[in-house]
Amino acid sequence: MEGFGGLFGDPDELQRKMAEFADQMQGAQRLAWADNAIKLAVDLTVAAVNRVNIQGTTEEQAQQIRSVMAVVFPEAVTLVREARQGLQ
């Protein structure tokens, strides 16, 4: 006797298709998380650089940007690295 009066066909086939669907959804969630993490890294970097009040000579200005990037860049790299690991 087929499950549900034959409405869904072979129960084993239904279970296999449901497992495939669950795998696809997990893949989509990982991709969405990775996209969000990368976007956050970019937004974080842009916001930090935009907040810098650059003053002084060209060398002083460059040093100010380097100082900000020394703090922000490692965080951005961590977010992107975790996003890439989540896709593997």
Coordinates of C-alpha atoms in Angstrom, one line a residue:
M1 CA 0.0 0.0 0.0
E2 CA 1.4 3.4 -1.0
G3 CA 1.6 6.2 1.6
F4 CA -1.2 8.7 1.6
G5 CA -3.2 6.6 -0.9
G6 CA -0.6 7.0 -3.6
L7 CA -0.9 10.8 -3.5
F8 CA 2.8 11.4 -3.2
G9 CA 4.1 8.3 -5.0
D10 CA 6.9 6.1 -3.7
P11 CA 7.7 7.1 -0.1
D12 CA 11.4 6.4 -0.6
E13 CA 11.4 8.7 -3.7
L14 CA 9.6 11.4 -1.7
Q15 CA 12.2 11.1 1.1
R16 CA 15.1 11.4 -1.4
K17 CA 13.6 14.5 -3.0
M18 CA 13.0 16.1 0.4
A19 CA 16.6 15.4 1.3
E20 CA 17.8 17.0 -2.0
F21 CA 15.6 20.0 -1.3
A22 CA 17.0 20.4 2.2
D23 CA 20.6 20.3 0.8
Q24 CA 19.7 22.9 -1.8
M25 CA 18.3 25.2 0.9
Q26 CA 21.4 24.8 3.1
G27 CA 23.5 25.7 0.1
A28 CA 21.4 28.8 -0.5
Q29 CA 21.7 29.8 3.2
R30 CA 25.5 29.4 3.1
L31 CA 25.6 31.6 -0.1
A32 CA 23.4 34.2 1.5
W33 CA 25.5 34.3 4.6
A34 CA 28.7 34.6 2.6
D35 CA 27.2 37.5 0.5
N36 CA 26.2 39.3 3.7
A37 CA 29.6 38.8 5.3
I38 CA 31.4 40.1 2.3
K39 CA 29.0 43.1 2.0
L40 CA 29.5 43.8 5.7
A41 CA 33.3 43.8 5.2
V42 CA 33.1 46.2 2.3
D43 CA 30.6 48.5 4.2
L44 CA 32.8 48.4 7.3
T45 CA 35.9 49.5 5.4
V46 CA 34.1 52.2 3.4
A47 CA 32.5 53.6 6.5
A48 CA 35.8 53.7 8.4
V49 CA 37.6 55.5 5.6
N50 CA 34.8 58.0 5.2
R51 CA 35.0 58.9 8.8
V52 CA 38.6 59.9 8.6
N53 CA 39.2 63.6 8.9
I54 CA 42.2 63.8 6.6
Q55 CA 44.4 66.8 7.2
G56 CA 48.0 67.8 6.7
T57 CA 50.6 67.1 4.1
T58 CA 50.2 64.2 1.6
E59 CA 52.4 62.0 3.7
E60 CA 50.4 62.8 6.9
Q61 CA 47.2 62.1 5.0
A62 CA 48.6 58.8 3.8
Q63 CA 49.6 57.9 7.4
Q64 CA 46.1 58.7 8.7
I65 CA 44.5 56.3 6.1
R66 CA 47.1 53.6 6.9
S67 CA 46.3 53.9 10.6
V68 CA 42.6 53.4 9.9
M69 CA 43.2 50.5 7.5
A70 CA 45.5 48.8 10.1
V71 CA 42.5 48.5 12.4
V72 CA 39.8 47.9 9.9
F73 CA 41.4 45.6 7.3
P74 CA 42.1 42.6 9.6
E75 CA 38.4 42.6 10.6
A76 CA 37.3 42.8 7.0
V77 CA 39.7 40.0 6.0
T78 CA 38.3 37.8 8.9
L79 CA 34.8 38.3 7.7
V80 CA 35.6 37.4 4.1
R81 CA 37.7 34.4 5.2
E82 CA 34.8 33.1 7.2
A83 CA 32.4 33.7 4.4
R84 CA 34.7 31.7 2.0
Q85 CA 35.0 28.9 4.5
G86 CA 31.2 28.8 4.8
L87 CA 30.9 28.1 1.1
Q88 CA 33.3 25.1 1.1

